[in-house]
Amino acid sequence: MNPAARSISSSIVVGSGTLAISCAQLAMAMGHVIGAALCGDAIFAEWATRANIPCVGSVEELSSFLKAEPVDWIFSVANPFILPPDVFGRVRQGAFNYHDGPLPRYAGTHATSWALLAQETDYAITWHRIDDGVDTGDVVVQRQVLIAPTDTALTLNLKCYEAAIEGFRELLTDLAKGELTAYPQALVSRSYFPRRRRPDAAGCLRWDRSAQDLSAMTRALNFGPYHPNPLGLPKALLDDEVVTVRRLEVLPQRSGLPAGSLLEIYSSHWRVATGTQDVDVCFGSSDGQALDARALARHSNLDEGGRLPILSDDEARSITAAHELLAPSEDFWRQRLEQLRILQFPFLSSCVAETPPKRQSSSWFMASALAKLSPNDRTEYLVTAWLIYLARITGETELQLGWTPESDRSQAGLKAVEVLIASVVPMEVTIDLAHDFEEVRKAVAAECAQLSEHASFARDLIARCPTLRGVEALRSHQPWPIGITITTDSCSVAGDLTTSQSAGSAPCGDLLTFEVCTQDGSFRWHFDASRLAPEQIDRMTQYLQTLLYGVTADAGQPVGRIDILPAAERTYLLEDLNRTAAAYPSDVCVHELFEAQVRRAPEAVALVHEDDELSYGELNARANRLAHHLIGLGVRPDQPVAICLERSPAMVVGLLAILKAGGAYVPLDPAYPSARLRQVLEDAAPHLLLCDAAGRAALGPEATADLTVVDLETATPAWAELPASNPDPSALGLTSRHLAYVIYTSGSTGTPKGVMIEHRGLVNLGLAQIGLFGVCSNSRVVQFASFGFDASAWELVMAFGSGAALHLPADEIRQASNKLSDYLRSEAITHATLPPALLQASKDPGCLASQVLILAGELPKAELVRSLASASIVNAYGPTEATVCATVWSCPDDFDGAVVPIGRPIANTRLYVLDGHGAPVPFGAVGELYIGGAGVARGYLNRPELTAERFLPDPFCDEAGGRMYRTGDLGRYLPDGNLEFLGRNDDQVKIRGFRIEPGEIA
């Protein structure tokens, strides 16, 4: 150090909590410069950072720091570290430690609690020099602290806190004056309390002891609601359970009844006889709340005159020994419990468990794939395979499951210990699906070794830690739905499920437990049959067997690519559920469906808008004249043509004209924000724009400056005298492989993307929906969707492909549910496609129902569907990239389910539920939805890299060049073969372990 600054003391503070902060602040106020801090907790570390004090991360780092930059003093305050000689020996003048007890009598940890248990009245705190021993250095300051009869660990610690600061002020003053006096400890009188030591019976009250002893126990273990309790809670044993004692008051009288007698029961407390005076006892729940003592008595089948269990000396010693054995692992378990993760099982038939649950066990099963292995290897293979399977079907690679710890044989049969020690602990393992089986097996073996080393934890650890106390799941004895237990019991292998819980280990998973027998390497399942169907247990056994055969056949392949599906199930998922092939005119353009209806019934009503009606012949003639004009302007197949008009017959005429001319229409709704419309125009780069006054105003003059604009509102259109005949597609070079439209996604999760839809996909959609929804020439279809939304194409093709009338309500009608309901009734609408949000916002959603109501846009709630019983309800699902709709579900008349499915694939459409590696997930498991078949778009306009990423070759289809679209949405198959939609992909939300990419839902 600079010699000129040597009059200023340089110090290092090692410690934790607010006491270390207070002492460091006092040192700085008295002229010390804090050169560094070794922080034992976040509280001290955060303060040191704010105070610009360098923080070292470990004792080793502190040693290195002192080599480079020696200091005068080290002050150790509430220090969790043991400082070796190469640390405290390097300081120039000395190192001192604070101890919260009178040395040498109360050396070690938690001295205040041990003093209260000993019923001390005279106490002290100590500052002493640091030497080679723990709390053995010479005493430099000792300050007296008096213990009151009502003091608890919390209040005594607060007294010691204040005395510590005053003692530190005295120490600093003496150091500054050079008048420090030190005297050696009388180590022959030393009492040492190690960190693992626990109070008698781990805090279980022994009613045959004196009331004063019981009071001392409850006070010594009362650290207050906001501080961790490192020793244990005061507890009362009630046969097969335990309850926390919140407060105990010693009464002046003595009943004379046997110790443990329950004298009186009140709502707030029990009055209990002890070895001396009677006591009043109040109880608390594991989350720190007061318990109703009367309700507790009823729950425990106790009444006045009953007697609480009395622990023998041997039982108390066994309880104490069991807790002291587990004490060193408490930090390990606390940290793991703080990272609680609940693994969601994808095969639930019901999310709500019955009370009591319907516990069921399978018979033992021997995996034939492992027949040549030793029982020990079989066990390791089975556990590893089960974890791989869980990672595969849930999409989670960081698993936390319930684990049954090995029982302590020395404590076997001692009921009190079984009640007090957790019978289920968290197993935590990462399954890297890119690794081969042997690498994963090593990771699992390492975790099993950790579990064996740390065994278990005291149940009251949850209530003792403020960070755990509020976690509701941890209050259960089975917090984890899925568990693993290893048993050494003899196992007999049989075939079918048994209908009752078999003898052996209790299930450690609330929903499902996988039990493996080390004696012969067999396994079985324990499950709650009210939530998990027995058929699924049979399937899981097959999956595990298939996976193990895959491992033995090729152990070097990544475990994420091992097939887990039996051949029959794979066929069912990929082929049987996708048998949707149906003949359709795949070489026809979509407007030719409309022209066919014109030939069939030219006088039939095609379009209704307010007071205007157009017949099929009139609408066709208008569209044809405009189409010939567009051809003359140079419109060619696959060429994008923008159209921006308000809702009117001209909008429909313009759309049909673009299709007939061979162009691909790009719809622009003038109600959309101008910035959005200009963004689409810039990306699509059309040369031609069809518009009206509303469209011009929405786009602005700058956006249309470089475009050829065709105004459909002109009084004397240039095409008025052009032929009314249909343009010849073959003369235009137009085929069904050319684009019908380019519709831009909403852009809610990124930049809008232009989805390119070909005629053949739109034709397949139109004919499929006409057949599914019973649309015919007498039908009346409402055109509700925004023109810029792909559902508008769905509505137009549904009507014009069947000869039905398309009804175009004005915007003010669409935007008000009461006006819309009147419109549907007055126009006798038979088919309406409406978003569930509109219906849910309506006071009377039934008024919005037509004969056939198609729900699309988002997943409807089951309650809504049931409220629409007067209509034929259809739920439709599909992304824009799959031509509007890919699956359809028709609601049965007796629907009473909690989930509204998205149904099954429509004609010539395939749907796959795949995992992150593109492999089919088991039936009923969660996966990502992929759509193949006729409706898959060509891709994204001007986005070849994104097209290549999301539009993939279809490996499950024999069709040459077949492709599938990766939706990013999650789903699974329900037992009846219908699909359930499980989540959108907005904002890359992580749902059930799948990282979902941005995309849009139609």
Tab-separated table of N, CA and C in Angstrom, residues 370-430:
chain	number	residue	atom	x	y	z
A	370	LEU	N	-34.024	-57.394	-23.024
A	370	LEU	CA	-32.911	-57.360	-22.069
A	370	LEU	C	-32.612	-58.737	-21.482
A	371	ALA	N	-33.133	-59.765	-22.090
A	371	ALA	CA	-33.041	-61.109	-21.509
A	371	ALA	C	-31.596	-61.549	-21.270
A	372	LYS	N	-30.664	-61.117	-22.085
A	372	LYS	CA	-29.277	-61.578	-21.965
A	372	LYS	C	-28.458	-60.764	-20.966
A	373	LEU	N	-29.031	-59.702	-20.398
A	373	LEU	CA	-28.288	-58.860	-19.469
A	373	LEU	C	-28.457	-59.354	-18.037
A	374	SER	N	-27.543	-58.934	-17.179
A	374	SER	CA	-27.654	-59.246	-15.757
A	374	SER	C	-28.786	-58.427	-15.149
A	375	PRO	N	-29.363	-58.854	-14.010
A	375	PRO	CA	-30.442	-58.073	-13.379
A	375	PRO	C	-30.044	-56.624	-13.101
A	376	ASN	N	-28.780	-56.414	-12.679
A	376	ASN	CA	-28.344	-55.047	-12.387
A	376	ASN	C	-28.336	-54.192	-13.651
A	377	ASP	N	-27.812	-54.751	-14.764
A	377	ASP	CA	-27.798	-54.019	-16.027
A	377	ASP	C	-29.211	-53.795	-16.539
A	378	ARG	N	-30.083	-54.784	-16.329
A	378	ARG	CA	-31.471	-54.614	-16.752
A	378	ARG	C	-32.094	-53.418	-16.040
A	379	THR	N	-31.822	-53.313	-14.748
A	379	THR	CA	-32.375	-52.198	-13.973
A	379	THR	C	-31.897	-50.866	-14.535
A	380	GLU	N	-30.592	-50.758	-14.792
A	380	GLU	CA	-30.049	-49.509	-15.326
A	380	GLU	C	-30.629	-49.202	-16.705
A	381	TYR	N	-30.752	-50.223	-17.539
A	381	TYR	CA	-31.306	-50.024	-18.879
A	381	TYR	C	-32.756	-49.561	-18.804
A	382	LEU	N	-33.527	-50.179	-17.909
A	382	LEU	CA	-34.940	-49.842	-17.805
A	382	LEU	C	-35.144	-48.403	-17.337
A	383	VAL	N	-34.417	-48.009	-16.291
A	383	VAL	CA	-34.565	-46.645	-15.775
A	383	VAL	C	-34.147	-45.636	-16.843
A	384	THR	N	-33.025	-45.910	-17.516
A	384	THR	CA	-32.559	-44.998	-18.561
A	384	THR	C	-33.562	-44.925	-19.709
A	385	ALA	N	-34.068	-46.078	-20.133
A	385	ALA	CA	-35.023	-46.102	-21.236
A	385	ALA	C	-36.310	-45.354	-20.867
A	386	TRP	N	-36.763	-45.528	-19.631
A	386	TRP	CA	-37.982	-44.842	-19.195
A	386	TRP	C	-37.791	-43.324	-19.223
A	387	LEU	N	-36.632	-42.847	-18.794
A	387	LEU	CA	-36.355	-41.410	-18.801
A	387	LEU	C	-36.241	-40.875	-20.229
A	388	ILE	N	-35.626	-41.653	-21.107
A	388	ILE	CA	-35.557	-41.261	-22.520
A	388	ILE	C	-36.965	-41.156	-23.093
A	389	TYR	N	-37.782	-42.142	-22.783
A	389	TYR	CA	-39.160	-42.147	-23.263
A	389	TYR	C	-39.915	-40.904	-22.774
A	390	LEU	N	-39.749	-40.564	-21.498
A	390	LEU	CA	-40.422	-39.383	-20.955
A	390	LEU	C	-39.958	-38.113	-21.669
A	391	ALA	N	-38.643	-38.012	-21.903
A	391	ALA	CA	-38.126	-36.843	-22.608
A	391	ALA	C	-38.704	-36.757	-24.015
A	392	ARG	N	-38.857	-37.915	-24.636
A	392	ARG	CA	-39.358	-37.936	-26.006
A	392	ARG	C	-40.830	-37.512	-26.072
A	393	ILE	N	-41.652	-38.045	-25.175
A	393	ILE	CA	-43.098	-37.795	-25.313
A	393	ILE	C	-43.528	-36.456	-24.720
A	394	THR	N	-42.739	-35.897	-23.799
A	394	THR	CA	-43.117	-34.618	-23.186
A	394	THR	C	-42.429	-33.441	-23.838
A	395	GLY	N	-41.324	-33.701	-24.544
A	395	GLY	CA	-40.558	-32.601	-25.107
A	395	GLY	C	-39.654	-31.932	-24.093
A	396	GLU	N	-39.664	-32.414	-22.858
A	396	GLU	CA	-38.804	-31.866	-21.807
A	396	GLU	C	-37.539	-32.709	-21.716
A	397	THR	N	-36.385	-32.063	-21.726
A	397	THR	CA	-35.137	-32.805	-21.562
A	397	THR	C	-34.567	-32.653	-20.162
A	398	GLU	N	-34.993	-31.626	-19.426
A	398	GLU	CA	-34.588	-31.466	-18.026
A	398	GLU	C	-35.738	-31.983	-17.167
A	399	LEU	N	-35.561	-33.199	-16.684
A	399	LEU	CA	-36.654	-33.892	-15.997
A	399	LEU	C	-36.477	-33.818	-14.492
A	400	GLN	N	-37.578	-33.643	-13.794
A	400	GLN	CA	-37.597	-33.796	-12.338
A	400	GLN	C	-38.771	-34.704	-12.003
A	401	LEU	N	-38.447	-35.819	-11.362
A	401	LEU	CA	-39.449	-36.832	-11.031
A	401	LEU	C	-39.352	-37.173	-9.557
A	402	GLY	N	-40.403	-37.811	-9.066
A	402	GLY	CA	-40.338	-38.347	-7.717
A	402	GLY	C	-39.484	-39.601	-7.682
A	403	TRP	N	-38.700	-39.760	-6.634
A	403	TRP	CA	-37.801	-40.911	-6.480
A	403	TRP	C	-37.977	-41.455	-5.075
A	404	THR	N	-38.100	-42.760	-4.948
A	404	THR	CA	-38.191	-43.378	-3.625
A	404	THR	C	-36.792	-43.660	-3.119
A	405	PRO	N	-36.352	-42.964	-2.057
A	405	PRO	CA	-34.998	-43.205	-1.555
A	405	PRO	C	-34.877	-44.574	-0.907
A	406	GLU	N	-33.637	-45.058	-0.877
A	406	GLU	CA	-33.388	-46.333	-0.210
A	406	GLU	C	-33.712	-46.202	1.266
A	407	SER	N	-34.380	-47.209	1.820
A	407	SER	CA	-34.752	-47.147	3.232
A	407	SER	C	-33.539	-47.432	4.101
A	408	ASP	N	-33.499	-46.742	5.247
A	408	ASP	CA	-32.443	-46.984	6.229
A	408	ASP	C	-32.819	-48.232	7.028
A	409	ARG	N	-32.090	-49.310	6.804
A	409	ARG	CA	-32.444	-50.585	7.448
A	409	ARG	C	-32.457	-50.479	8.968
A	410	SER	N	-31.575	-49.607	9.506
A	410	SER	CA	-31.509	-49.487	10.964
A	410	SER	C	-32.775	-48.851	11.525
A	411	GLN	N	-33.496	-48.092	10.673
A	411	GLN	CA	-34.716	-47.428	11.139
A	411	GLN	C	-35.975	-48.140	10.660
A	412	ALA	N	-35.807	-49.240	9.951
A	412	ALA	CA	-36.955	-49.930	9.360
A	412	ALA	C	-37.974	-50.295	10.427
A	413	GLY	N	-39.209	-49.994	10.132
A	413	GLY	CA	-40.297	-50.351	11.036
A	413	GLY	C	-40.592	-49.311	12.090
A	414	LEU	N	-39.764	-48.258	12.233
A	414	LEU	CA	-40.034	-47.225	13.219
A	414	LEU	C	-40.989	-46.203	12.600
A	415	LYS	N	-42.232	-46.276	12.995
A	415	LYS	CA	-43.276	-45.503	12.345
A	415	LYS	C	-43.018	-44.004	12.418
A	416	ALA	N	-42.535	-43.530	13.562
A	416	ALA	CA	-42.310	-42.105	13.743
A	416	ALA	C	-41.289	-41.574	12.740
A	417	VAL	N	-40.234	-42.349	12.493
A	417	VAL	CA	-39.211	-41.918	11.537
A	417	VAL	C	-39.812	-41.866	10.134
A	418	GLU	N	-40.622	-42.841	9.780
A	418	GLU	CA	-41.248	-42.863	8.457
A	418	GLU	C	-42.143	-41.647	8.256
A	419	VAL	N	-42.780	-41.209	9.324
A	419	VAL	CA	-43.647	-40.033	9.228
A	419	VAL	C	-42.833	-38.759	9.074
A	420	LEU	N	-41.676	-38.724	9.703
A	420	LEU	CA	-40.887	-37.489	9.762
A	420	LEU	C	-39.935	-37.300	8.595
A	421	ILE	N	-39.580	-38.379	7.906
A	421	ILE	CA	-38.611	-38.315	6.808
A	421	ILE	C	-39.346	-38.457	5.482
A	422	ALA	N	-38.975	-37.636	4.493
A	422	ALA	CA	-39.631	-37.665	3.191
A	422	ALA	C	-39.450	-39.027	2.527
A	423	SER	N	-40.559	-39.606	2.076
A	423	SER	CA	-40.504	-40.900	1.401
A	423	SER	C	-40.346	-40.744	-0.106
A	424	VAL	N	-40.461	-39.493	-0.593
A	424	VAL	CA	-40.263	-39.196	-2.011
A	424	VAL	C	-39.367	-37.975	-2.121
A	425	VAL	N	-38.329	-38.061	-2.943
A	425	VAL	CA	-37.400	-36.956	-3.141
A	425	VAL	C	-37.316	-36.661	-4.642
A	426	PRO	N	-36.844	-35.472	-5.010
A	426	PRO	CA	-36.771	-35.148	-6.437
A	426	PRO	C	-35.549	-35.749	-7.128
A	427	MET	N	-35.804	-36.534	-8.147
A	427	MET	CA	-34.751	-36.988	-9.056
A	427	MET	C	-34.655	-35.947	-10.165
A	428	GLU	N	-33.443	-35.531	-10.498
A	428	GLU	CA	-33.257	-34.474	-11.489
A	428	GLU	C	-32.181	-34.906	-12.473
A	429	VAL	N	-32.558	-34.995	-13.730
A	429	VAL	CA	-31.599	-35.482	-14.722
A	429	VAL	C	-31.904	-34.825	-16.056
A	430	THR	N	-30.831	-34.531	-16.808
A	430	THR	CA	-30.962	-33.974	-18.156
A	430	THR	C	-30.730	-35.086	-19.161
